[in-house]
mmCIF file of C-alpha atoms in Angstrom:
data_model
loop_
_atom_site.group_PDB
_atom_site.id
_atom_site.type_symbol
_atom_site.label_atom_id
_atom_site.label_comp_id
_atom_site.label_asym_id
_atom_site.label_seq_id
_atom_site.Cartn_x
_atom_site.Cartn_y
_atom_site.Cartn_z
ATOM 1 C CA MET A 1165 -37.306 19.716 -27.330
ATOM 2 C CA MET A 1166 -34.693 17.687 -27.868
ATOM 3 C CA GLU A 1167 -31.507 19.882 -25.755
ATOM 4 C CA LYS A 1168 -28.564 21.168 -29.074
ATOM 5 C CA PHE A 1169 -25.942 21.634 -26.434
ATOM 6 C CA ARG A 1170 -25.536 18.887 -22.711
ATOM 7 C CA ARG A 1171 -23.131 21.856 -22.021
ATOM 8 C CA ILE A 1172 -22.108 25.155 -22.220
ATOM 9 C CA PHE A 1173 -19.552 27.908 -21.129
ATOM 10 C CA VAL A 1174 -19.474 30.842 -21.074
ATOM 11 C CA ILE A 1175 -16.176 33.036 -20.952
ATOM 12 C CA VAL A 1176 -16.568 37.148 -19.614
ATOM 13 C CA ALA A 1177 -13.687 38.616 -20.575
ATOM 14 C CA ASP A 1178 -14.335 41.417 -18.141
ATOM 15 C CA SER A 1179 -14.294 44.813 -19.269
ATOM 16 C CA LEU A 1180 -13.260 43.573 -23.304
ATOM 17 C CA GLY A 1181 -15.580 45.723 -24.957
ATOM 18 C CA VAL A 1182 -15.158 46.451 -28.911
ATOM 19 C CA GLY A 1183 -17.061 49.714 -29.020
ATOM 20 C CA ALA A 1184 -18.422 52.361 -28.054
ATOM 21 C CA MET A 1185 -22.862 52.463 -28.138
ATOM 22 C CA PRO A 1186 -24.878 55.272 -29.797
ATOM 23 C CA ASP A 1187 -25.207 56.676 -26.423
ATOM 24 C CA SER A 1188 -21.748 56.513 -25.155
ATOM 25 C CA PRO A 1189 -21.798 60.097 -25.027
ATOM 26 C CA ALA A 1190 -23.945 60.469 -22.003
ATOM 27 C CA PHE A 1191 -22.437 58.428 -20.239
ATOM 28 C CA GLY A 1192 -19.109 60.685 -20.749
ATOM 29 C CA ASP A 1193 -17.017 58.226 -23.174
ATOM 30 C CA VAL A 1194 -16.172 59.386 -26.673
ATOM 31 C CA GLY A 1195 -14.500 56.726 -28.896
ATOM 32 C CA VAL A 1196 -13.797 54.048 -27.155
ATOM 33 C CA ASN A 1197 -12.814 50.952 -28.355
ATOM 34 C CA THR A 1198 -11.012 49.204 -25.228
ATOM 35 C CA LEU A 1199 -9.726 45.750 -27.640
ATOM 36 C CA GLY A 1200 -9.556 47.758 -30.940
ATOM 37 C CA HIS A 1201 -7.603 50.545 -28.708
ATOM 38 C CA ILE A 1202 -5.190 47.607 -26.680
ATOM 39 C CA SER A 1203 -4.287 45.736 -30.170
ATOM 40 C CA GLN A 1204 -3.396 49.318 -31.685
ATOM 41 C CA THR A 1205 -1.328 50.346 -28.705
ATOM 42 C CA ALA A 1206 0.599 46.939 -28.502
ATOM 43 C CA ASP A 1207 4.125 46.455 -29.421
ATOM 44 C CA SER A 1208 2.796 42.810 -30.584
ATOM 45 C CA PHE A 1209 -0.436 41.049 -29.848
ATOM 46 C CA HIS A 1210 -0.422 37.058 -31.357
ATOM 47 C CA ILE A 1211 -3.576 36.261 -30.610
ATOM 48 C CA PRO A 1212 -4.136 32.397 -32.528
ATOM 49 C CA THR A 1213 -7.060 30.929 -31.024
ATOM 50 C CA LEU A 1214 -9.338 34.241 -30.653
ATOM 51 C CA GLN A 1215 -8.094 34.809 -34.254
ATOM 52 C CA LYS A 1216 -9.686 31.199 -35.522
ATOM 53 C CA LEU A 1217 -12.374 32.075 -33.584
ATOM 54 C CA GLY A 1218 -13.282 35.109 -35.360
ATOM 55 C CA LEU A 1219 -12.292 37.748 -32.753
ATOM 56 C CA ALA A 1220 -10.534 40.378 -35.061
ATOM 57 C CA ASN A 1221 -13.595 39.757 -37.439
ATOM 58 C CA ILE A 1222 -15.488 42.036 -34.926
ATOM 59 C CA THR A 1223 -13.800 44.823 -35.008
ATOM 60 C CA PRO A 1224 -10.703 45.799 -36.545
ATOM 61 C CA LEU A 1225 -7.057 45.004 -34.749
ATOM 62 C CA LYS A 1226 -3.972 46.378 -36.209
ATOM 63 C CA GLN A 1227 -1.369 43.522 -34.983
ATOM 64 C CA VAL A 1228 -4.742 40.677 -36.294
ATOM 65 C CA PRO A 1229 -5.717 40.148 -39.711
ATOM 66 C CA PRO A 1230 -9.621 39.230 -39.975
ATOM 67 C CA ALA A 1231 -10.174 34.984 -39.933
ATOM 68 C CA SER A 1232 -10.966 34.035 -43.917
ATOM 69 C CA ALA A 1233 -13.130 31.705 -42.184
ATOM 70 C CA PRO A 1234 -13.797 31.600 -39.025
ATOM 71 C CA LEU A 1235 -15.268 28.955 -36.670
ATOM 72 C CA ALA A 1236 -16.735 31.033 -34.717
ATOM 73 C CA TYR A 1237 -20.388 32.486 -34.963
ATOM 74 C CA TYR A 1238 -19.211 36.720 -34.394
ATOM 75 C CA GLY A 1239 -21.290 39.814 -33.664
ATOM 76 C CA LYS A 1240 -21.796 42.278 -31.392
ATOM 77 C CA LEU A 1241 -24.469 43.222 -28.318
ATOM 78 C CA CYS A 1242 -24.744 46.336 -27.793
ATOM 79 C CA GLU A 1243 -26.134 46.973 -23.435
ATOM 80 C CA LYS A 1244 -30.213 47.867 -22.418
ATOM 81 C CA SER A 1245 -29.628 48.489 -19.438
ATOM 82 C CA ASN A 1246 -28.793 51.752 -17.485
ATOM 83 C CA GLY A 1247 -25.023 51.445 -16.868
ATOM 84 C CA LYS A 1248 -21.779 50.414 -17.439
ATOM 85 C CA ASP A 1249 -20.749 47.886 -14.432
ATOM 86 C CA THR A 1250 -20.357 44.307 -13.578
ATOM 87 C CA MET A 1251 -23.133 43.810 -12.332
ATOM 88 C CA THR A 1252 -25.507 45.513 -14.523
ATOM 89 C CA GLY A 1253 -23.685 43.761 -17.691
ATOM 90 C CA HIS A 1254 -24.084 40.218 -15.760
ATOM 91 C CA TRP A 1255 -27.655 40.420 -14.566
ATOM 92 C CA GLU A 1256 -28.270 41.624 -18.237
ATOM 93 C CA MET A 1257 -26.878 39.133 -19.663
ATOM 94 C CA MET A 1258 -28.816 36.583 -17.447
ATOM 95 C CA GLY A 1259 -32.081 38.117 -18.645
ATOM 96 C CA LEU A 1260 -32.635 41.675 -16.375
ATOM 97 C CA GLU A 1261 -33.005 44.873 -17.451
ATOM 98 C CA VAL A 1262 -31.349 47.430 -14.989
ATOM 99 C CA THR A 1263 -33.206 51.017 -15.430
ATOM 100 C CA ARG A 1264 -31.570 52.127 -12.190
ATOM 101 C CA PRO A 1265 -27.908 53.085 -12.297
ATOM 102 C CA PHE A 1266 -25.908 51.669 -8.968
ATOM 103 C CA LYS A 1267 -25.395 55.168 -7.022
ATOM 104 C CA THR A 1268 -21.491 55.728 -6.851
ATOM 105 C CA PHE A 1269 -19.615 58.326 -4.941
ATOM 106 C CA THR A 1270 -16.718 58.687 -7.376
ATOM 107 C CA GLU A 1271 -16.174 62.925 -6.623
ATOM 108 C CA THR A 1272 -17.378 63.164 -3.281
ATOM 109 C CA GLY A 1273 -17.020 59.788 -1.324
ATOM 110 C CA PHE A 1274 -19.279 57.941 1.098
ATOM 111 C CA PRO A 1275 -22.072 60.876 3.432
ATOM 112 C CA PRO A 1276 -20.559 61.689 6.295
ATOM 113 C CA GLU A 1277 -23.826 60.231 8.043
ATOM 114 C CA LEU A 1278 -23.129 56.833 6.379
ATOM 115 C CA ILE A 1279 -18.742 57.279 7.500
ATOM 116 C CA ARG A 1280 -20.678 57.554 11.059
ATOM 117 C CA GLU A 1281 -22.865 55.168 11.198
ATOM 118 C CA LEU A 1282 -20.434 52.290 9.654
ATOM 119 C CA GLU A 1283 -17.258 54.195 12.907
ATOM 120 C CA LYS A 1284 -20.395 53.734 15.033
ATOM 121 C CA ARG A 1285 -21.182 49.907 14.631
ATOM 122 C CA THR A 1286 -17.598 49.155 13.901
ATOM 123 C CA GLY A 1287 -15.544 50.812 17.086
ATOM 124 C CA ARG A 1288 -13.565 51.300 13.990
ATOM 125 C CA THR A 1289 -12.185 55.322 12.732
ATOM 126 C CA VAL A 1290 -12.359 55.540 9.215
ATOM 127 C CA ILE A 1291 -9.852 56.402 7.051
ATOM 128 C CA GLY A 1292 -9.317 57.330 3.218
ATOM 129 C CA ASN A 1293 -13.126 57.654 2.174
ATOM 130 C CA LYS A 1294 -12.315 58.387 -1.339
ATOM 131 C CA SER A 1295 -11.874 57.220 -5.401
ATOM 132 C CA ALA A 1296 -8.901 55.687 -5.516
ATOM 133 C CA SER A 1297 -6.764 52.437 -7.124
ATOM 134 C CA GLY A 1298 -6.243 50.019 -4.736
ATOM 135 C CA THR A 1299 -2.841 49.579 -5.066
ATOM 136 C CA GLU A 1300 -2.284 53.485 -4.438
ATOM 137 C CA ILE A 1301 -4.222 53.831 -1.914
ATOM 138 C CA LEU A 1302 -2.452 51.195 0.472
ATOM 139 C CA ASP A 1303 0.989 52.627 -0.510
ATOM 140 C CA GLU A 1304 -0.828 56.137 0.928
ATOM 141 C CA LEU A 1305 -2.679 54.449 3.940
ATOM 142 C CA ALA A 1306 -1.602 51.106 5.136
ATOM 143 C CA GLU A 1307 0.985 51.233 7.535
ATOM 144 C CA GLU A 1308 -1.358 54.157 9.247
ATOM 145 C CA GLU A 1309 -3.923 51.311 9.494
ATOM 146 C CA ILE A 1310 -1.593 49.000 10.811
ATOM 147 C CA ALA A 1311 -0.050 51.561 13.217
ATOM 148 C CA THR A 1312 -3.455 52.614 14.433
ATOM 149 C CA GLY A 1313 -6.106 50.227 13.937
ATOM 150 C CA HIS A 1314 -8.404 52.538 11.849
ATOM 151 C CA MET A 1315 -9.905 50.994 8.750
ATOM 152 C CA ILE A 1316 -9.780 52.053 4.869
ATOM 153 C CA VAL A 1317 -12.276 52.935 3.415
ATOM 154 C CA TYR A 1318 -12.178 53.593 -0.088
ATOM 155 C CA THR A 1319 -14.639 53.294 -3.494
ATOM 156 C CA SER A 1320 -13.937 53.497 -7.610
ATOM 157 C CA ALA A 1321 -15.949 54.657 -10.477
ATOM 158 C CA ASP A 1322 -17.948 51.403 -9.278
ATOM 159 C CA SER A 1323 -20.596 51.441 -7.162
ATOM 160 C CA VAL A 1324 -18.594 50.620 -4.219
ATOM 161 C CA MET A 1325 -17.619 50.691 -0.586
ATOM 162 C CA GLN A 1326 -14.073 48.561 -0.420
ATOM 163 C CA ILE A 1327 -12.347 48.134 3.343
ATOM 164 C CA CYS A 1328 -9.025 47.238 3.613
ATOM 165 C CA GLY A 1329 -7.535 45.251 5.883
ATOM 166 C CA ASN A 1330 -4.228 43.382 6.733
ATOM 167 C CA GLU A 1331 -4.168 39.867 7.027
ATOM 168 C CA GLU A 1332 -2.160 39.752 10.347
ATOM 169 C CA THR A 1333 -3.118 42.643 12.689
ATOM 170 C CA PHE A 1334 -6.742 43.566 11.468
ATOM 171 C CA GLY A 1335 -7.309 39.755 10.783
ATOM 172 C CA LEU A 1336 -9.542 38.414 7.850
ATOM 173 C CA ASP A 1337 -12.403 38.101 9.950
ATOM 174 C CA GLU A 1338 -13.214 41.155 11.649
ATOM 175 C CA LEU A 1339 -12.561 42.456 7.907
ATOM 176 C CA TYR A 1340 -15.257 40.924 6.632
ATOM 177 C CA ARG A 1341 -17.629 41.276 10.060
ATOM 178 C CA CYS A 1342 -17.305 44.789 9.323
ATOM 179 C CA CYS A 1343 -17.853 44.804 5.856
ATOM 180 C CA GLU A 1344 -21.030 42.410 6.846
ATOM 181 C CA ILE A 1345 -22.362 46.042 8.498
ATOM 182 C CA ALA A 1346 -21.130 48.030 6.194
ATOM 183 C CA ARG A 1347 -23.453 45.824 3.590
ATOM 184 C CA GLU A 1348 -26.123 46.700 5.832
ATOM 185 C CA LEU A 1349 -25.783 49.877 5.735
ATOM 186 C CA THR A 1350 -26.054 50.240 2.259
ATOM 187 C CA MET A 1351 -29.518 48.925 1.378
ATOM 188 C CA LYS A 1352 -31.036 52.246 3.182
ATOM 189 C CA GLU A 1353 -32.113 53.440 -1.053
ATOM 190 C CA GLU A 1354 -29.486 56.483 -1.025
ATOM 191 C CA TRP A 1355 -26.351 54.903 0.442
ATOM 192 C CA ARG A 1356 -27.223 51.710 -2.213
ATOM 193 C CA VAL A 1357 -23.581 50.533 -3.568
ATOM 194 C CA GLY A 1358 -23.255 47.675 -5.713
ATOM 195 C CA ARG A 1359 -20.729 46.049 -4.054
ATOM 196 C CA VAL A 1360 -19.253 45.512 -0.772
ATOM 197 C CA ILE A 1361 -15.438 44.554 -1.133
ATOM 198 C CA ALA A 1362 -13.289 43.535 1.491
ATOM 199 C CA ARG A 1363 -9.706 43.569 0.618
ATOM 200 C CA PRO A 1364 -7.274 41.859 2.301
ATOM 201 C CA TYR A 1365 -3.258 42.286 1.798
ATOM 202 C CA THR A 1366 0.191 41.639 3.731
ATOM 203 C CA GLY A 1367 2.508 43.570 4.121
ATOM 204 C CA LYS A 1368 4.670 46.102 6.617
ATOM 205 C CA LYS A 1369 5.565 49.686 5.134
ATOM 206 C CA LYS A 1370 4.990 51.697 2.050
ATOM 207 C CA GLY A 1371 5.908 49.637 -1.484
ATOM 208 C CA GLU A 1372 5.302 45.792 0.157
ATOM 209 C CA PHE A 1373 2.296 45.555 0.307
ATOM 210 C CA LYS A 1374 -0.332 42.954 -1.368
ATOM 211 C CA ARG A 1375 -4.249 42.504 -2.242
ATOM 212 C CA THR A 1376 -4.102 38.912 -0.839
ATOM 213 C CA SER A 1377 -7.035 36.330 -3.486
ATOM 214 C CA ASN A 1378 -9.116 36.809 -0.108
ATOM 215 C CA ARG A 1379 -11.383 38.801 -1.396
ATOM 216 C CA HIS A 1380 -14.980 38.908 -0.707
ATOM 217 C CA ASP A 1381 -17.600 40.641 -2.398
ATOM 218 C CA TYR A 1382 -21.039 41.040 -0.941
ATOM 219 C CA ALA A 1383 -22.894 42.647 -3.872
ATOM 220 C CA LEU A 1384 -27.254 43.009 -4.007
ATOM 221 C CA LYS A 1385 -29.466 40.304 -4.421
ATOM 222 C CA PRO A 1386 -30.321 40.093 -8.611
ATOM 223 C CA PHE A 1387 -34.060 41.958 -7.897
ATOM 224 C CA GLY A 1388 -35.758 38.934 -9.721
ATOM 225 C CA LYS A 1389 -34.754 35.982 -11.158
ATOM 226 C CA THR A 1390 -32.422 35.500 -13.720
ATOM 227 C CA ALA A 1391 -31.853 32.686 -16.302
ATOM 228 C CA LEU A 1392 -29.762 30.407 -13.846
ATOM 229 C CA ASP A 1393 -32.958 30.246 -11.322
ATOM 230 C CA ALA A 1394 -34.364 28.778 -14.072
ATOM 231 C CA LEU A 1395 -32.023 26.391 -14.591
ATOM 232 C CA LYS A 1396 -30.315 26.083 -11.531
ATOM 233 C CA ALA A 1397 -34.667 24.499 -10.803
ATOM 234 C CA SER A 1398 -34.448 22.584 -13.745
ATOM 235 C CA GLY A 1399 -32.219 20.027 -12.000
ATOM 236 C CA LEU A 1400 -29.693 21.395 -14.387
ATOM 237 C CA ASP A 1401 -25.509 22.553 -12.541
ATOM 238 C CA VAL A 1402 -25.037 25.893 -12.146
ATOM 239 C CA ILE A 1403 -21.227 26.231 -11.844
ATOM 240 C CA SER A 1404 -19.662 29.584 -11.579
ATOM 241 C CA VAL A 1405 -15.400 30.131 -12.070
ATOM 242 C CA GLY A 1406 -14.133 33.241 -10.789
ATOM 243 C CA LYS A 1407 -16.663 36.130 -9.449
ATOM 244 C CA ILE A 1408 -19.304 35.111 -10.825
ATOM 245 C CA ARG A 1409 -21.276 33.766 -7.495
ATOM 246 C CA ASP A 1410 -20.428 36.977 -5.850
ATOM 247 C CA ILE A 1411 -22.141 38.572 -9.110
ATOM 248 C CA PHE A 1412 -25.439 37.096 -8.127
ATOM 249 C CA ASP A 1413 -24.878 36.560 -4.839
ATOM 250 C CA GLY A 1414 -25.460 33.079 -4.898
ATOM 251 C CA GLN A 1415 -28.224 32.964 -6.486
ATOM 252 C CA GLY A 1416 -29.162 29.830 -9.298
ATOM 253 C CA ILE A 1417 -25.278 28.845 -8.389
ATOM 254 C CA THR A 1418 -25.527 24.664 -7.298
ATOM 255 C CA ASP A 1419 -21.197 24.862 -7.184
ATOM 256 C CA SER A 1420 -18.501 27.638 -7.058
ATOM 257 C CA HIS A 1421 -14.946 27.658 -7.579
ATOM 258 C CA LYS A 1422 -13.677 31.622 -6.522
ATOM 259 C CA SER A 1423 -9.917 32.390 -8.843
ATOM 260 C CA LYS A 1424 -7.318 34.057 -7.699
ATOM 261 C CA SER A 1425 -5.994 35.149 -11.389
ATOM 262 C CA SER A 1426 -7.894 34.822 -14.495
ATOM 263 C CA VAL A 1427 -4.909 32.235 -15.541
ATOM 264 C CA HIS A 1428 -6.294 29.997 -12.366
ATOM 265 C CA GLY A 1429 -9.728 31.149 -13.340
ATOM 266 C CA MET A 1430 -9.490 29.246 -17.366
ATOM 267 C CA GLU A 1431 -7.162 26.571 -14.856
ATOM 268 C CA GLN A 1432 -10.593 25.654 -12.731
ATOM 269 C CA THR A 1433 -12.918 25.492 -16.037
ATOM 270 C CA LEU A 1434 -10.570 23.321 -18.149
ATOM 271 C CA GLU A 1435 -10.750 21.195 -14.957
ATOM 272 C CA ILE A 1436 -14.273 21.194 -14.768
ATOM 273 C CA ALA A 1437 -14.672 20.725 -18.881
ATOM 274 C CA GLN A 1438 -12.826 17.255 -17.583
ATOM 275 C CA THR A 1439 -16.127 16.741 -15.354
ATOM 276 C CA ASP A 1440 -19.986 14.798 -17.094
ATOM 277 C CA PHE A 1441 -21.607 17.980 -15.734
ATOM 278 C CA HIS A 1442 -24.341 18.832 -17.619
ATOM 279 C CA GLY A 1443 -25.543 22.709 -17.925
ATOM 280 C CA LEU A 1444 -23.679 26.055 -17.562
ATOM 281 C CA CYS A 1445 -20.365 26.364 -16.510
ATOM 282 C CA PHE A 1446 -20.123 30.425 -16.274
ATOM 283 C CA VAL A 1447 -16.909 32.117 -15.790
ATOM 284 C CA ASN A 1448 -16.007 35.611 -14.958
ATOM 285 C CA LEU A 1449 -11.973 36.937 -16.037
ATOM 286 C CA VAL A 1450 -11.704 39.893 -13.772
ATOM 287 C CA ASP A 1451 -7.804 40.602 -14.060
ATOM 288 C CA PHE A 1452 -8.810 42.256 -17.573
ATOM 289 C CA ASP A 1453 -10.618 45.023 -15.690
ATOM 290 C CA ALA A 1454 -9.349 45.052 -12.029
ATOM 291 C CA LEU A 1455 -5.392 44.821 -13.438
ATOM 292 C CA TRP A 1456 -5.034 46.447 -16.059
ATOM 293 C CA GLY A 1457 -8.618 48.483 -17.694
ATOM 294 C CA HIS A 1458 -8.726 50.694 -14.880
ATOM 295 C CA ARG A 1459 -4.552 51.065 -14.085
ATOM 296 C CA ARG A 1460 -5.097 52.246 -18.073
ATOM 297 C CA ASP A 1461 -1.973 49.540 -19.122
ATOM 298 C CA PRO A 1462 -2.751 48.227 -22.413
ATOM 299 C CA GLU A 1463 0.441 46.719 -22.605
ATOM 300 C CA GLY A 1464 -0.179 44.139 -19.795
ATOM 301 C CA TYR A 1465 -4.014 43.662 -21.172
ATOM 302 C CA ALA A 1466 -2.794 42.576 -24.140
ATOM 303 C CA ARG A 1467 -0.357 39.545 -22.296
ATOM 304 C CA GLU A 1468 -3.823 39.173 -20.323
ATOM 305 C CA ILE A 1469 -5.538 38.525 -23.619
ATOM 306 C CA GLU A 1470 -2.862 36.406 -24.877
ATOM 307 C CA LYS A 1471 -2.363 33.999 -21.944
ATOM 308 C CA PHE A 1472 -6.171 33.908 -22.398
ATOM 309 C CA ASP A 1473 -5.878 32.687 -25.959
ATOM 310 C CA VAL A 1474 -3.040 29.743 -24.827
ATOM 311 C CA ASN A 1475 -5.877 28.729 -22.427
ATOM 312 C CA LEU A 1476 -8.245 29.027 -24.362
ATOM 313 C CA GLY A 1477 -6.815 26.611 -27.229
ATOM 314 C CA ARG A 1478 -6.519 24.179 -24.792
ATOM 315 C CA LEU A 1479 -10.379 24.243 -23.584
ATOM 316 C CA LEU A 1480 -10.793 24.157 -27.372
ATOM 317 C CA ASP A 1481 -9.310 20.698 -27.817
ATOM 318 C CA LEU A 1482 -11.453 19.740 -25.039
ATOM 319 C CA MET A 1483 -14.756 20.447 -26.235
ATOM 320 C CA LYS A 1484 -17.330 17.328 -26.767
ATOM 321 C CA LYS A 1485 -19.401 17.686 -30.092
ATOM 322 C CA ASP A 1486 -21.960 18.394 -27.638
ATOM 323 C CA ASP A 1487 -20.653 21.615 -26.542
ATOM 324 C CA LEU A 1488 -21.305 25.285 -26.593
ATOM 325 C CA LEU A 1489 -18.898 27.420 -26.064
ATOM 326 C CA ILE A 1490 -19.779 31.736 -25.337
ATOM 327 C CA ILE A 1491 -17.335 34.638 -24.982
ATOM 328 C CA THR A 1492 -18.695 37.674 -24.438
ATOM 329 C CA ALA A 1493 -17.665 41.002 -22.094
ATOM 330 C CA ASP A 1494 -19.701 42.603 -19.483
ATOM 331 C CA HIS A 1495 -18.400 46.447 -20.295
ATOM 332 C CA GLY A 1496 -15.225 47.938 -21.397
ATOM 333 C CA ASN A 1497 -12.752 49.940 -19.916
ATOM 334 C CA ASP A 1498 -10.883 50.996 -22.398
ATOM 335 C CA PRO A 1499 -7.420 51.241 -21.019
ATOM 336 C CA THR A 1500 -5.924 54.698 -23.338
ATOM 337 C CA TYR A 1501 -8.939 56.602 -22.535
ATOM 338 C CA THR A 1502 -9.414 58.953 -20.112
ATOM 339 C CA GLY A 1503 -9.736 58.080 -16.284
ATOM 340 C CA THR A 1504 -9.430 55.064 -14.296
ATOM 341 C CA ASP A 1505 -13.948 54.414 -14.828
ATOM 342 C CA HIS A 1506 -15.113 51.467 -17.412
ATOM 343 C CA THR A 1507 -16.160 52.543 -20.440
ATOM 344 C CA ARG A 1508 -19.822 52.080 -22.137
ATOM 345 C CA GLU A 1509 -19.517 50.317 -25.087
ATOM 346 C CA LYS A 1510 -20.617 47.113 -27.300
ATOM 347 C CA VAL A 1511 -19.255 44.271 -26.209
ATOM 348 C CA PRO A 1512 -18.296 40.431 -28.059
ATOM 349 C CA PHE A 1513 -19.821 37.830 -29.161
ATOM 350 C CA LEU A 1514 -18.526 34.175 -30.289
ATOM 351 C CA ALA A 1515 -20.021 30.636 -29.832
ATOM 352 C CA TYR A 1516 -18.090 28.302 -30.832
ATOM 353 C CA SER A 1517 -18.709 24.041 -30.671
ATOM 354 C CA PRO A 1518 -16.989 21.246 -32.517
ATOM 355 C CA SER A 1519 -20.410 20.367 -34.014
ATOM 356 C CA MET A 1520 -21.048 23.448 -36.288
ATOM 357 C CA LYS A 1521 -20.030 23.338 -39.907
ATOM 358 C CA GLY A 1522 -18.003 26.847 -40.363
ATOM 359 C CA GLY A 1523 -19.016 30.792 -38.610
ATOM 360 C CA ALA A 1524 -20.634 33.547 -39.787
ATOM 361 C CA GLU A 1525 -21.382 36.626 -38.433
ATOM 362 C CA ILE A 1526 -24.858 37.552 -36.577
ATOM 363 C CA PRO A 1527 -26.725 41.261 -36.676
ATOM 364 C CA GLU A 1528 -26.103 42.956 -33.321
ATOM 365 C CA GLN A 1529 -27.966 42.596 -30.767
ATOM 366 C CA GLU A 1530 -29.691 44.945 -28.925
ATOM 367 C CA THR A 1531 -29.133 43.376 -25.503
ATOM 368 C CA PHE A 1532 -26.493 40.950 -23.757
ATOM 369 C CA ALA A 1533 -29.980 39.460 -22.405
ATOM 370 C CA VAL A 1534 -29.719 36.790 -25.414
ATOM 371 C CA VAL A 1535 -26.920 35.129 -24.156
ATOM 372 C CA GLY A 1536 -29.369 33.569 -20.815
ATOM 373 C CA ALA A 1537 -31.950 33.227 -23.209
ATOM 374 C CA THR A 1538 -30.636 31.394 -26.148
ATOM 375 C CA ILE A 1539 -28.964 28.743 -22.727
ATOM 376 C CA ALA A 1540 -32.596 28.543 -21.194
ATOM 377 C CA VAL A 1541 -34.214 27.560 -24.883
ATOM 378 C CA ASN A 1542 -31.327 25.322 -25.271
ATOM 379 C CA PHE A 1543 -31.483 23.809 -22.479
ATOM 380 C CA GLY A 1544 -36.293 23.395 -22.643
ATOM 381 C CA VAL A 1545 -36.010 25.684 -19.688
ATOM 382 C CA LYS A 1546 -38.252 29.074 -19.683
ATOM 383 C CA MET A 1547 -37.109 31.981 -18.911
ATOM 384 C CA PRO A 1548 -38.644 33.923 -15.654
ATOM 385 C CA GLU A 1549 -41.198 36.512 -16.192
ATOM 386 C CA GLY A 1550 -40.086 40.188 -16.267
ATOM 387 C CA THR A 1551 -37.066 38.915 -18.102
ATOM 388 C CA ILE A 1552 -35.767 39.930 -21.287
ATOM 389 C CA GLY A 1553 -33.948 39.028 -24.473
ATOM 390 C CA SER A 1554 -34.342 36.589 -27.769
ATOM 391 C CA SER A 1555 -32.636 33.257 -28.244
ATOM 392 C CA LEU A 1556 -30.389 33.483 -30.697
ATOM 393 C CA LEU A 1557 -29.623 29.684 -30.407
ATOM 394 C CA SER A 1558 -31.782 29.096 -34.744
ATOM 395 C CA LEU A 1559 -28.722 30.728 -36.067
ATOM 396 C CA LEU A 1560 -26.328 28.781 -34.795
ATOM 397 C CA LYS A 1561 -25.937 25.604 -37.142
#
């Protein structure tokens, strides 16, 4: 089959949900709508590129009218997997249905047996061991860590163990060593978290601490082959930007680019768009989630979307006739909702190519996996055994 598109860009606006799913209350999420509530709350919201693609046609936005003739095909995707976290969302996008949610330790911290083993193996005393925001835990405990050489361990509403280390006093190599031990320990079924995250920081006293871009995620490998593996095995480029490489633990990736921020991630994507790759450029923009969603800051979230909109306009200018752009999300994180957890939501789906004659609404889909399936069919690649999802390629005219 002749491929329709030579290059496909998939951009995941991390946590940009567009409304509750029927089962959202079972996840503790009632009436959530990340994008809708950002628009309702923010003083202003200027997103001309996303507006003309059709974002405001997906869910009503207070300051942004729907486009009368949207350029993109637009709709909503439901999550089939059991979860509302980064790995579940991305793995499903590429064909894996996660039926058992990853372990979280939000309420209690990590079990004493795990902490004891971690202390024994690393030779360091653990402090913290609770659910906290990354900036708060540094203000509370970083001075103690610097003075004593103890190790800050904390979690969040996600399935993660996060370990902080001061780049000057703890050292990056030592932080990574401790995280590798933690990853090994948390492979045990009852302690199995989705990711162990190294959280390096700089600064000497409260109020000055800053997390750095030397973060490293130690993720579980996907439990099966994904669309990425199929593309790579067929000799296609699979270029990752942001934390995509970490989410898939490098599986199916041919080239990866680490981002310092979401703006930087889009700048990297613009550079990649000026190269003649053949295959997929898969981008995660994490700041929506990490800086604004978890911190319950709708105003900051709105400004981040506006910055994205500017660079998105630049990307559209660089796109060729045989390029396809898909914009979606991996879960919600409604900054107007209670707590600091992700929210179980539908996600947006926007698909645009300069070769399209205009956009239209596509029916709501029951899984994020339509993304991977569409890419595979475009390149004439067979999806791996045991994956889910069917292609939307025939709808994109």
